[in-house]
CSV table of C-alpha atoms and ligand atoms in Angstrom, one decimal:
chain,number,residue,atom,x,y,z
A,1,MET,CA,-0.4,-59.1,37.7
A,2,LEU,CA,-1.4,-61.1,34.6
A,3,LYS,CA,1.0,-63.9,33.9
A,4,THR,CA,1.5,-65.4,30.4
A,5,VAL,CA,0.2,-68.9,30.6
A,6,GLU,CA,-0.1,-71.7,28.0
A,7,THR,CA,-3.5,-72.0,26.4
A,8,GLN,CA,-3.3,-75.8,27.0
A,9,LEU,CA,-4.7,-76.9,30.3
A,10,SER,CA,-2.0,-78.1,32.6
A,11,LYS,CA,-4.5,-80.0,34.9
A,12,THR,CA,-8.2,-80.7,35.4
A,13,PHE,CA,-8.2,-80.5,39.2
A,14,LEU,CA,-6.1,-78.8,41.9
A,15,SER,CA,-4.5,-81.6,43.9
A,16,LYS,CA,-5.0,-81.9,47.7
A,17,GLU,CA,-1.2,-81.6,48.1
A,18,GLU,CA,-1.4,-78.3,46.1
A,19,MET,CA,-4.2,-76.9,48.2
A,20,ALA,CA,-2.6,-78.0,51.5
A,21,SER,CA,0.7,-76.3,50.5
A,22,VAL,CA,-1.0,-73.1,49.6
A,23,PHE,CA,-2.9,-73.2,52.9
A,24,ARG,CA,0.3,-73.8,54.8
A,25,ARG,CA,1.8,-70.7,53.2
A,26,ALA,CA,-1.3,-68.7,53.8
A,27,LEU,CA,-1.3,-69.6,57.5
A,28,LYS,CA,2.3,-68.4,57.8
A,29,ALA,CA,1.8,-65.2,55.8
A,30,LYS,CA,1.7,-62.1,57.9
A,31,ASN,CA,-1.7,-60.6,58.7
A,32,LEU,CA,-3.6,-62.9,56.3
A,33,ILE,CA,-5.5,-65.4,58.4
A,34,SER,CA,-6.4,-64.9,62.0
A,35,ARG,CA,-8.5,-66.7,64.7
A,36,GLU,CA,-11.7,-65.0,63.6
A,37,ASP,CA,-11.3,-66.7,60.2
A,38,THR,CA,-13.2,-69.8,61.0
A,39,ALA,CA,-13.3,-70.4,57.2
A,40,VAL,CA,-11.5,-69.0,54.3
A,41,LEU,CA,-12.1,-69.3,50.5
A,42,PHE,CA,-9.3,-69.5,48.0
A,43,TYR,CA,-9.2,-69.0,44.2
A,44,ASP,CA,-6.3,-70.0,42.0
A,45,LEU,CA,-6.1,-67.2,39.6
A,46,ASP,CA,-3.6,-68.8,37.3
A,47,PHE,CA,-5.8,-71.8,36.9
A,48,LEU,CA,-8.7,-69.5,36.2
A,49,SER,CA,-6.8,-67.8,33.4
A,50,GLU,CA,-5.7,-71.1,32.0
A,51,ARG,CA,-9.3,-72.1,31.6
A,52,ILE,CA,-10.3,-68.9,29.9
A,53,LEU,CA,-7.2,-68.7,27.6
A,54,ASN,CA,-7.8,-72.3,26.6
A,55,LEU,CA,-11.4,-71.5,25.7
A,56,LYS,CA,-10.3,-68.5,23.7
A,57,SER,CA,-7.7,-70.4,21.8
A,58,LEU,CA,-10.2,-73.1,20.6
A,59,PHE,CA,-13.0,-70.9,19.2
A,60,PRO,CA,-12.8,-68.5,16.3
A,61,LYS,CA,-11.2,-65.2,17.2
A,62,THR,CA,-14.5,-63.4,16.5
A,63,THR,CA,-16.3,-65.4,19.2
A,64,PHE,CA,-17.7,-63.4,22.1
A,65,HIS,CA,-17.0,-65.3,25.3
A,66,ALA,CA,-19.4,-64.1,27.9
A,67,ILE,CA,-18.4,-65.7,31.2
A,68,ALA,CA,-21.5,-66.3,33.4
A,69,VAL,CA,-21.4,-63.8,36.4
A,70,LYS,CA,-23.8,-65.9,38.4
A,71,ALA,CA,-21.1,-68.6,38.8
A,72,ASN,CA,-18.9,-66.2,40.6
A,73,PRO,CA,-19.8,-62.5,40.9
A,74,LEU,CA,-16.9,-61.3,43.0
A,75,VAL,CA,-15.9,-57.9,41.5
A,76,ARG,CA,-12.2,-58.6,41.9
A,77,ILE,CA,-12.6,-61.9,40.0
A,78,LEU,CA,-14.6,-60.1,37.3
A,79,GLU,CA,-11.8,-57.5,37.1
A,80,TYR,CA,-9.3,-60.2,36.7
A,81,ILE,CA,-11.4,-61.9,34.0
A,82,LYS,CA,-11.4,-58.5,32.2
A,83,THR,CA,-7.7,-58.6,31.9
A,84,LEU,CA,-8.1,-61.7,29.8
A,85,ASP,CA,-10.1,-59.8,27.2
A,86,VAL,CA,-13.4,-61.8,27.4
A,87,GLY,CA,-16.8,-60.5,28.3
A,88,LEU,CA,-19.6,-61.4,30.8
A,89,GLU,CA,-23.0,-62.9,30.7
A,90,VAL,CA,-25.4,-61.3,33.3
A,91,ALA,CA,-28.7,-62.6,34.3
A,92,SER,CA,-30.1,-59.6,36.2
A,93,LEU,CA,-29.7,-55.8,36.2
A,94,PRO,CA,-27.6,-55.9,39.4
A,95,GLU,CA,-25.3,-58.4,37.7
A,96,LEU,CA,-25.1,-55.9,34.9
A,97,TYR,CA,-24.1,-53.2,37.4
A,98,LEU,CA,-21.4,-55.5,38.7
A,99,ALA,CA,-20.0,-56.0,35.2
A,100,GLN,CA,-20.0,-52.3,34.7
A,101,LYS,CA,-18.3,-51.8,38.1
A,102,ALA,CA,-15.6,-54.2,37.1
A,103,GLY,CA,-15.0,-52.0,34.0
A,104,PHE,CA,-16.6,-54.0,31.2
A,105,PRO,CA,-17.8,-51.9,28.3
A,106,SER,CA,-21.3,-52.5,27.0
A,107,GLU,CA,-20.1,-54.5,24.0
A,108,LYS,CA,-18.5,-57.0,26.4
A,109,ILE,CA,-21.8,-57.7,28.3
A,110,ALA,CA,-24.6,-60.1,27.3
A,111,PHE,CA,-27.8,-59.7,29.2
A,112,ASP,CA,-30.1,-62.7,29.7
A,113,SER,CA,-33.0,-63.0,32.1
A,114,PRO,CA,-36.6,-64.2,31.8
A,115,ALA,CA,-38.0,-61.3,33.9
A,116,LYS,CA,-36.6,-58.1,32.6
A,117,THR,CA,-38.8,-55.1,33.3
A,118,ARG,CA,-39.5,-52.3,30.8
A,119,GLU,CA,-37.1,-50.1,32.8
A,120,GLU,CA,-34.4,-52.7,32.7
A,121,LEU,CA,-34.8,-53.2,29.0
A,122,GLU,CA,-34.6,-49.5,28.5
A,123,TYR,CA,-31.4,-49.3,30.5
A,124,ALA,CA,-29.9,-52.2,28.7
A,125,LEU,CA,-30.8,-50.8,25.2
A,126,LYS,CA,-29.5,-47.4,26.1
A,127,ALA,CA,-26.3,-48.9,27.4
A,128,GLY,CA,-26.0,-50.9,24.2
A,129,VAL,CA,-25.3,-54.3,25.8
A,130,TRP,CA,-26.0,-57.6,23.9
A,131,LEU,CA,-29.5,-58.5,24.7
A,132,ASN,CA,-31.3,-61.9,24.6
A,133,ALA,CA,-35.1,-61.7,24.8
A,134,ASP,CA,-36.8,-64.6,26.5
A,135,SER,CA,-40.3,-64.5,25.0
A,136,PHE,CA,-42.5,-63.0,22.3
A,137,ALA,CA,-43.8,-60.5,24.8
A,138,GLU,CA,-40.3,-59.3,25.6
A,139,LEU,CA,-39.5,-58.9,21.9
A,140,ASP,CA,-42.6,-56.7,21.6
A,141,ARG,CA,-41.5,-54.6,24.6
A,142,ILE,CA,-38.1,-54.2,22.9
A,143,GLY,CA,-39.8,-53.3,19.7
A,144,GLU,CA,-41.8,-50.5,21.5
A,145,ILE,CA,-38.7,-49.1,23.2
A,146,LEU,CA,-36.7,-49.1,20.0
A,147,GLU,CA,-39.4,-47.0,18.3
A,148,LYS,CA,-38.4,-44.2,20.6
A,149,THR,CA,-34.8,-45.0,21.6
A,150,GLN,CA,-31.6,-45.3,19.6
A,151,SER,CA,-29.6,-48.4,20.6
A,152,LYS,CA,-26.4,-50.1,19.7
A,153,SER,CA,-27.5,-53.3,21.3
A,154,ARG,CA,-27.4,-56.5,19.3
A,155,ILE,CA,-30.5,-58.5,20.0
A,156,GLY,CA,-31.3,-62.2,20.0
A,157,VAL,CA,-34.1,-64.4,21.2
A,158,ARG,CA,-33.8,-67.4,23.4
A,159,LEU,CA,-35.3,-70.6,22.0
A,160,ASN,CA,-36.0,-73.7,24.0
A,161,PRO,CA,-35.0,-76.6,21.8
A,162,GLN,CA,-37.0,-79.1,23.9
A,163,VAL,CA,-34.5,-81.9,23.7
A,164,GLY,CA,-35.3,-83.2,27.2
A,165,MET,CA,-34.0,-83.3,30.7
A,166,GLY,CA,-30.5,-84.0,31.9
A,167,ASN,CA,-29.7,-86.0,35.0
A,168,ILE,CA,-30.4,-83.1,37.4
A,169,LYS,CA,-33.9,-81.8,37.1
A,170,ILE,CA,-33.5,-78.4,38.6
A,171,THR,CA,-30.6,-77.3,36.3
A,172,SER,CA,-32.2,-78.7,33.1
A,173,VAL,CA,-34.0,-76.1,31.1
A,174,SER,CA,-34.7,-77.7,27.7
A,175,ASP,CA,-37.5,-80.1,28.5
A,176,ALA,CA,-40.9,-79.7,26.9
A,177,PHE,CA,-41.8,-77.5,29.8
A,178,SER,CA,-39.3,-74.8,30.8
A,179,LYS,CA,-39.6,-71.3,32.2
A,180,PHE,CA,-36.9,-70.2,29.8
A,181,GLY,CA,-37.1,-69.2,26.2
A,182,ILE,CA,-39.7,-69.9,23.5
A,183,PRO,CA,-40.6,-73.5,23.0
A,184,MET,CA,-39.5,-74.4,19.5
A,185,ASN,CA,-41.8,-77.3,18.8
A,186,GLU,CA,-45.0,-75.3,19.3
A,187,HIS,CA,-43.9,-72.0,17.8
A,188,ARG,CA,-41.7,-72.5,14.7
A,189,ARG,CA,-44.0,-70.5,12.5
A,190,LYS,CA,-44.4,-67.6,14.9
A,191,ILE,CA,-40.7,-67.4,15.7
A,192,LYS,CA,-40.1,-67.1,11.9
A,193,GLU,CA,-42.7,-64.4,11.6
A,194,TYR,CA,-41.0,-62.4,14.4
A,195,PHE,CA,-37.6,-62.6,12.5
A,196,PHE,CA,-39.4,-61.1,9.5
A,197,LYS,CA,-41.3,-58.6,11.6
A,198,TYR,CA,-38.4,-57.1,13.5
A,199,GLU,CA,-35.4,-56.0,11.4
A,200,TRP,CA,-33.2,-55.6,14.5
A,201,LEU,CA,-33.7,-59.2,15.6
A,202,LYS,CA,-30.6,-61.0,14.4
A,203,GLY,CA,-29.6,-63.5,17.0
A,204,VAL,CA,-30.6,-66.8,18.5
A,205,HIS,CA,-29.7,-68.0,22.0
A,206,VAL,CA,-29.9,-71.5,23.3
A,207,HIS,CA,-28.8,-72.8,26.7
A,208,VAL,CA,-29.8,-76.4,27.4
A,209,GLY,CA,-28.9,-76.7,31.0
A,210,SER,CA,-26.2,-76.6,33.6
A,211,GLN,CA,-24.3,-79.6,35.1
A,212,GLY,CA,-26.1,-82.9,34.7
A,213,CYS,CA,-26.8,-82.3,31.0
A,214,PRO,CA,-24.6,-84.8,29.1
A,215,VAL,CA,-22.7,-83.4,26.2
A,216,TYR,CA,-24.8,-85.2,23.6
A,217,LEU,CA,-27.9,-83.4,25.0
A,218,LEU,CA,-26.1,-80.0,24.8
A,219,LEU,CA,-25.1,-80.8,21.2
A,220,GLU,CA,-28.5,-82.0,20.3
A,221,GLY,CA,-30.2,-78.8,21.6
A,222,ILE,CA,-27.7,-76.5,19.9
A,223,LYS,CA,-27.9,-78.4,16.6
A,224,LYS,CA,-31.7,-78.3,16.6
A,225,ALA,CA,-31.7,-74.5,17.1
A,226,PHE,CA,-28.9,-74.0,14.6
A,227,ASP,CA,-30.7,-76.0,11.9
A,228,PHE,CA,-33.8,-73.8,12.5
A,229,VAL,CA,-31.6,-70.7,12.1
A,230,ASN,CA,-30.4,-72.0,8.8
A,231,GLU,CA,-33.9,-72.7,7.7
A,232,ILE,CA,-34.9,-69.1,8.6
A,233,ASN,CA,-31.9,-67.7,6.8
A,234,GLU,CA,-32.8,-69.7,3.7
A,235,ALA,CA,-36.3,-68.2,3.9
A,236,PHE,CA,-34.8,-64.7,3.9
A,237,GLU,CA,-32.6,-65.6,1.0
A,238,SER,CA,-35.5,-67.1,-1.0
A,239,ARG,CA,-37.3,-63.8,-0.7
A,240,SER,CA,-34.1,-62.0,-1.8
A,241,LEU,CA,-33.8,-60.2,1.5
A,242,GLU,CA,-30.5,-59.0,2.8
A,243,LYS,CA,-31.3,-59.8,6.4
A,244,ARG,CA,-30.0,-62.9,8.1
A,245,ILE,CA,-29.6,-64.3,11.5
A,246,GLU,CA,-25.9,-63.7,12.1
A,247,VAL,CA,-25.4,-64.2,15.9
A,248,PHE,CA,-25.6,-67.6,17.5
A,249,ASP,CA,-25.3,-68.0,21.2
A,250,ILE,CA,-24.6,-71.5,22.4
A,251,GLY,CA,-25.0,-70.8,26.1
A,252,GLY,CA,-22.9,-72.6,28.7
A,253,GLY,CA,-23.6,-75.8,30.5
A,254,LEU,CA,-20.5,-77.9,29.9
A,255,PRO,CA,-20.5,-80.1,33.0
A,256,VAL,CA,-17.5,-80.4,35.3
A,257,SER,CA,-16.3,-83.2,37.6
A,258,TYR,CA,-16.5,-82.9,41.3
A,259,ASP,CA,-14.6,-86.1,41.8
A,260,VAL,CA,-11.0,-86.8,40.7
A,261,SER,CA,-11.9,-90.3,39.7
A,262,PHE,CA,-14.4,-89.1,37.1
A,263,LYS,CA,-12.7,-87.5,34.0
A,264,PRO,CA,-14.9,-84.7,32.7
A,265,VAL,CA,-15.3,-83.8,29.0
A,266,LEU,CA,-12.8,-81.0,28.5
A,267,MET,CA,-13.4,-77.9,26.4
A,268,ASP,CA,-11.1,-79.1,23.6
A,269,GLU,CA,-13.3,-82.2,23.2
A,270,TYR,CA,-16.6,-80.2,23.4
A,271,HIS,CA,-15.3,-77.7,20.9
A,272,ASN,CA,-14.3,-80.5,18.5
A,273,LEU,CA,-17.7,-82.1,18.7
A,274,LEU,CA,-19.5,-78.7,18.1
A,275,ARG,CA,-17.3,-78.1,15.1
A,276,GLU,CA,-17.8,-81.6,13.7
A,277,LYS,CA,-21.6,-81.4,14.1
A,278,MET,CA,-22.0,-77.8,12.9
A,279,PRO,CA,-19.0,-76.7,10.8
A,280,ALA,CA,-21.1,-73.7,9.4
A,281,LEU,CA,-21.3,-72.3,12.9
A,282,PHE,CA,-17.6,-71.8,12.8
A,283,SER,CA,-17.6,-70.0,9.5
A,284,ASP,CA,-17.5,-66.2,9.0
A,285,ASP,CA,-21.2,-66.3,8.5
A,286,PHE,CA,-21.8,-66.3,12.2
A,287,GLN,CA,-20.7,-64.4,15.2
A,288,MET,CA,-20.8,-67.0,18.0
A,289,ILE,CA,-21.4,-66.3,21.7
A,290,THR,CA,-20.5,-68.7,24.5
A,291,GLU,CA,-21.7,-68.3,28.1
A,292,PHE,CA,-19.7,-70.8,30.2
A,293,GLY,CA,-19.7,-70.4,34.0
A,294,ARG,CA,-19.2,-73.7,35.9
A,295,TYR,CA,-16.5,-75.0,33.6
A,296,ILE,CA,-14.5,-71.8,34.0
A,297,HIS,CA,-14.7,-71.5,37.8
A,298,ALA,CA,-15.7,-74.7,39.6
A,299,ASN,CA,-12.4,-76.4,39.9
A,300,THR,CA,-10.4,-73.2,40.6
A,301,GLY,CA,-11.8,-72.6,44.0
A,302,TRP,CA,-11.6,-74.4,47.4
A,303,ALA,CA,-12.4,-73.6,51.0
A,304,ALA,CA,-10.8,-74.3,54.3
A,305,SER,CA,-13.2,-74.6,57.2
A,306,ARG,CA,-12.0,-75.1,60.8
A,307,VAL,CA,-13.0,-78.1,62.8
A,308,GLU,CA,-14.6,-76.7,66.0
A,309,TYR,CA,-15.6,-80.0,67.6
A,310,VAL,CA,-15.7,-83.7,66.8
A,311,LYS,CA,-18.6,-85.6,68.3
A,312,ARG,CA,-17.5,-89.2,68.7
A,313,GLU,CA,-20.2,-91.7,69.3
A,314,LYS,CA,-20.3,-95.5,69.2
A,315,ASP,CA,-22.0,-95.7,65.8
A,316,TYR,CA,-21.0,-92.4,64.2
A,317,ASN,CA,-18.6,-89.4,64.3
A,318,ILE,CA,-19.6,-85.9,63.4
A,319,ILE,CA,-17.2,-83.1,62.5
A,320,MET,CA,-18.7,-79.8,63.4
A,321,THR,CA,-17.3,-77.1,61.2
A,322,HIS,CA,-17.9,-73.6,59.9
A,323,LEU,CA,-19.3,-73.9,56.4
A,324,GLY,CA,-22.5,-75.7,55.6
A,325,ALA,CA,-25.7,-75.1,53.8
A,326,ASP,CA,-25.0,-71.3,54.0
A,327,MET,CA,-22.4,-71.9,51.2
A,328,LEU,CA,-23.2,-75.3,49.9
A,329,LEU,CA,-27.0,-75.1,49.7
A,330,ARG,CA,-27.2,-77.6,46.9
A,331,VAL,CA,-25.3,-80.3,48.6
A,332,CYS,CA,-27.4,-80.1,51.7
A,333,TYR,CA,-30.8,-79.9,50.1
A,334,ASN,CA,-30.1,-82.3,47.1
A,335,PRO,CA,-27.4,-84.6,48.4
A,336,ASP,CA,-28.3,-87.2,45.8
A,337,ASP,CA,-27.3,-84.9,43.0
A,338,TRP,CA,-24.4,-82.9,44.4
A,339,HIS,CA,-21.1,-84.0,46.1
A,340,HIS,CA,-17.8,-82.4,46.9
A,341,GLN,CA,-14.5,-84.1,47.9
A,342,PHE,CA,-12.8,-83.3,51.2
A,343,SER,CA,-9.3,-83.4,52.6
A,344,VAL,CA,-8.1,-82.7,56.1
A,345,VAL,CA,-5.1,-80.6,57.2
A,346,ASP,CA,-3.8,-80.0,60.7
A,347,LYS,CA,-3.7,-76.6,62.4
A,348,ASP,CA,-0.5,-75.8,60.5
A,349,GLY,CA,-1.9,-76.8,57.2
A,350,ASN,CA,-0.1,-80.2,56.9
A,351,LEU,CA,-2.1,-82.7,54.9
A,352,LYS,CA,-3.3,-85.5,57.1
A,353,LYS,CA,-2.7,-88.8,55.2
A,354,GLY,CA,-2.9,-91.4,57.9
A,355,GLU,CA,-3.1,-95.1,56.9
A,356,ASP,CA,-6.0,-95.6,59.2
A,357,LYS,CA,-9.3,-94.2,58.0
A,358,PHE,CA,-12.3,-93.3,60.1
A,359,SER,CA,-15.9,-92.8,59.2
A,360,TYR,CA,-17.2,-89.2,59.6
A,361,SER,CA,-20.1,-87.1,58.7
A,362,ILE,CA,-19.3,-83.4,58.1
A,363,ALA,CA,-21.8,-81.0,59.6
A,364,GLY,CA,-22.1,-77.2,59.1
A,365,PRO,CA,-22.9,-74.7,61.8
A,366,LEU,CA,-26.5,-74.0,60.9
A,367,CYS,CA,-29.6,-74.6,63.0
A,368,PHE,CA,-31.3,-77.4,61.0
A,369,ALA,CA,-30.8,-81.1,60.7
A,370,GLY,CA,-30.1,-81.1,56.9
A,371,ASP,CA,-26.9,-79.0,57.4
A,372,ILE,CA,-24.7,-81.9,56.5
A,373,LEU,CA,-22.0,-81.7,53.8
A,374,ALA,CA,-21.2,-85.4,53.7
A,375,ARG,CA,-22.4,-88.5,55.5
A,376,ASP,CA,-20.2,-91.4,56.6
A,377,ILE,CA,-17.2,-90.7,54.5
A,378,GLU,CA,-13.7,-92.0,55.2
A,379,LEU,CA,-11.1,-89.5,56.4
A,380,PRO,CA,-7.9,-89.7,58.4
A,381,TYR,CA,-8.2,-89.0,62.1
A,382,VAL,CA,-9.8,-85.6,62.6
A,383,GLU,CA,-9.5,-83.4,65.7
A,384,GLU,CA,-10.4,-80.0,67.0
A,385,GLY,CA,-8.3,-77.3,65.3
A,386,ASP,CA,-7.8,-79.2,62.0
A,387,PHE,CA,-9.3,-77.7,58.8
A,388,ILE,CA,-11.5,-79.5,56.3
A,389,ILE,CA,-10.6,-78.5,52.8
A,390,ILE,CA,-13.7,-78.5,50.5
A,391,HIS,CA,-12.7,-79.1,46.9
A,392,ASP,CA,-14.1,-77.5,43.8
A,393,ILE,CA,-16.2,-74.7,45.2
A,394,GLY,CA,-15.3,-72.1,42.6
A,395,ALA,CA,-18.8,-71.9,40.9
A,396,TYR,CA,-22.3,-71.4,42.2
A,397,THR,CA,-21.3,-71.7,45.9
A,398,LEU,CA,-20.4,-68.2,47.1
A,399,SER,CA,-22.9,-66.8,44.7
A,400,MET,CA,-25.6,-68.9,46.3
A,401,TRP,CA,-24.7,-67.9,49.8
A,402,SER,CA,-27.7,-68.1,52.2
A,403,ARG,CA,-28.3,-65.7,55.0
A,404,TYR,CA,-29.9,-68.2,57.2
A,405,ASN,CA,-28.6,-67.9,60.7
A,406,SER,CA,-26.7,-64.8,59.6
A,407,ARG,CA,-23.3,-66.2,59.4
A,408,GLN,CA,-20.6,-63.9,58.1
A,409,ILE,CA,-19.3,-64.5,54.5
A,410,PRO,CA,-15.6,-65.6,55.0
A,411,LYS,CA,-12.5,-63.9,53.7
A,412,ILE,CA,-11.7,-64.7,50.1
A,413,ILE,CA,-8.1,-65.0,49.0
A,414,GLY,CA,-6.7,-65.1,45.5
A,415,TYR,CA,-3.3,-66.6,44.6
A,416,HIS,CA,-1.2,-67.4,41.6
A,417,GLY,CA,-0.2,-71.1,41.4
A,418,SER,CA,2.9,-71.6,43.5
A,419,GLU,CA,3.8,-67.9,44.0
A,420,VAL,CA,4.1,-66.6,47.5
A,421,ASP,CA,1.8,-63.6,47.0
A,422,PHE,CA,-1.7,-63.6,48.2
A,423,GLU,CA,-4.4,-61.1,47.4
A,424,ILE,CA,-7.4,-60.5,49.6
A,425,LEU,CA,-10.3,-60.5,47.0
A,426,LYS,CA,-12.8,-59.7,49.7
A,427,LYS,CA,-12.5,-59.1,53.4
A,428,ARG,CA,-14.4,-61.3,55.9
A,429,GLU,CA,-17.8,-59.8,56.5
A,430,SER,CA,-17.8,-57.7,59.7
A,431,GLU,CA,-20.4,-57.9,62.4
A,432,GLN,CA,-21.5,-54.5,61.3
A,433,ASP,CA,-22.0,-55.6,57.6
A,434,LEU,CA,-24.2,-58.3,59.0
A,435,ILE,CA,-26.3,-56.0,61.1
A,436,ASP,CA,-26.5,-53.5,58.2
A,437,PHE,CA,-27.8,-56.3,56.0
A,438,TRP,CA,-30.8,-57.0,58.3
A,439,THR,CA,-31.4,-53.4,59.2
B,1,LLP,N1,-26.2,-69.1,30.2
B,1,LLP,C1,-27.4,-69.1,30.8
B,1,LLP,C2,-28.6,-68.5,30.1
B,1,LLP,C3,-27.6,-69.8,32.0
B,1,LLP,O1,-28.8,-69.9,32.6
B,1,LLP,C4,-26.5,-70.4,32.7
B,1,LLP,C5,-26.6,-71.1,33.9
B,1,LLP,C6,-25.2,-70.3,32.0
B,1,LLP,C7,-25.1,-69.6,30.8
B,1,LLP,C8,-24.0,-70.9,32.6
B,1,LLP,O2,-24.1,-72.2,32.7
B,1,LLP,P1,-22.8,-73.1,33.2
B,1,LLP,O3,-21.8,-73.1,32.1
B,1,LLP,O4,-22.3,-72.5,34.4
B,1,LLP,O5,-23.3,-74.5,33.4
B,1,LLP,N2,-27.9,-72.4,40.8
B,1,LLP,C9,-27.4,-73.4,40.1
B,1,LLP,C10,-26.7,-73.1,38.8
B,1,LLP,C11,-27.7,-72.8,37.8
B,1,LLP,C12,-27.1,-72.4,36.5
B,1,LLP,C13,-28.1,-71.5,35.9
B,1,LLP,N3,-27.7,-71.0,34.6
B,1,LLP,C14,-26.7,-74.5,40.9
B,1,LLP,O6,-27.3,-74.9,41.8
B,1,LLP,O7,-25.5,-74.8,40.6
C-alpha cells in the first residue's frame, strides 16, 4: 500500500535503534524468520518513497527520473518504485526485461550500455524506450536500423566530459580515458557533425561517476557537456534549422554517506547547485533526465547476519557470520575505499549497547582470507546467536551478489517505517534454486 509521505526528507540515515526495533518485531512475527535464515535483508519502503518523492518535488515536473535498476533490481522494489510514477534506467537487455516485468511502459525506461548488440538495439527501438548510444559506431548502427524500422524511441548520445577522476578509481568514468561515451576533447567536431547527420539524434547523456565523485566534479562534467549542447544548438539556429538538442540526461552519481558522522550532500543542495550553474537546463527548452541509483537506495536497506561463532584469541577476536564478500564484494576487495557501519543485537533483537567495548574483526563465511567485512572495530560484547546489523546496504550490494561458494541469497523483507506489517520481497533461495543455477 502506498502511503502519502512528505516530499521533505525526514532523515538521512536509519538509526540503529530503528533497525533493532524493526528486527525485534520481525523476529516475533509469525512465520517470518526461521532458523534457516542465517541472514535477512530489510528495506524500508517508506524511506525509499521519501527519497523518490523528494527528488520529484525538486526538479521540473517534466523531468524524467530514471532510477538505476543496477542499484537494486528486485522486481518487487521496481514495482514499488512504479507506484511513485517515476521510470527506470537499465544498463543491459535483461535489466530492460526486469523493468518490463515490473510493468514499466517503454516511455518510462531509459536504456544505457556500452555493449548493445544489433539485436538489442532493434529490440529497444521497436519497444520505443529512451536510448542513449555510447559511441559513433552505435549511432551508425541505430541509423541503419532506423532506415528499416519505425520507432518511437528518443535517442541521445553519451559524452565523456573528461573532467577527471573522483576519489574512487573504479567508479569514476570521466577521466581522459574511459570505456564509456565519446571523449569530448578529441571529438567535438565529429560529435557536432553527427548531430547534423542524424535528424533523430536529439539528446545528450553524461554520467561522471558513482560514489567518490565529489559534487563539484559532477557539476563540472554536466556543465561542460551542457555548454557544448548550447553551442551545437546555436549552430543549428545560425543555419536556420528547426532542429535542436532538447533532451539532456545528467546521469546519477550523487554520493551518499556510509557513516553517520559524515553528512552527505542532500538532493536539495545538489539540485540548487545545478540550477544555479545551469538555469537554462531548468527551462522549458529542455527535457531533463536523471539516473540516480545509490542516493535513492543505499541508506534504505540493512542486513541482519547471525553470529555463528566468535574466535577469541589473545591478540584478536573474530566474529564468524553469514554475509561476507558474497554480498559485500567491494568492501572485501577494496577495503580502503568502502566501509559500512555495524551494530549488534542479541538473539531477540535487543540492541547491545554495553559501556565496555571490545575489538573485533567481522568475517564472512567464504573460503578465502579476504572475506573480512571490518578489521579491529569496536563493538559491545558479541556472542554466538547475536546478529550483526550491517547498515546502508540498499544499493549495489544484493545486485552484486557473488556465487562464490554457492551460498544462498537470503530472504528479503520490506516494511513501512514503524508499521507492524512485513512483506517478503523475495524468499530465501532454496537448495534447489542453487543446484539449478549450476546445472
Ligand atoms: N547512470 C549510469 C550511466 C551509470 O553508469 C550509473 C552507475 C548510474 C546512472 C547510477 O549512478 P549512482 O547514482 O547509483 O551513483 N558496481 C558499483 C556501482 C557502479 C555504478 C555504475 N553506474 C559499485 O561497486 O558500487
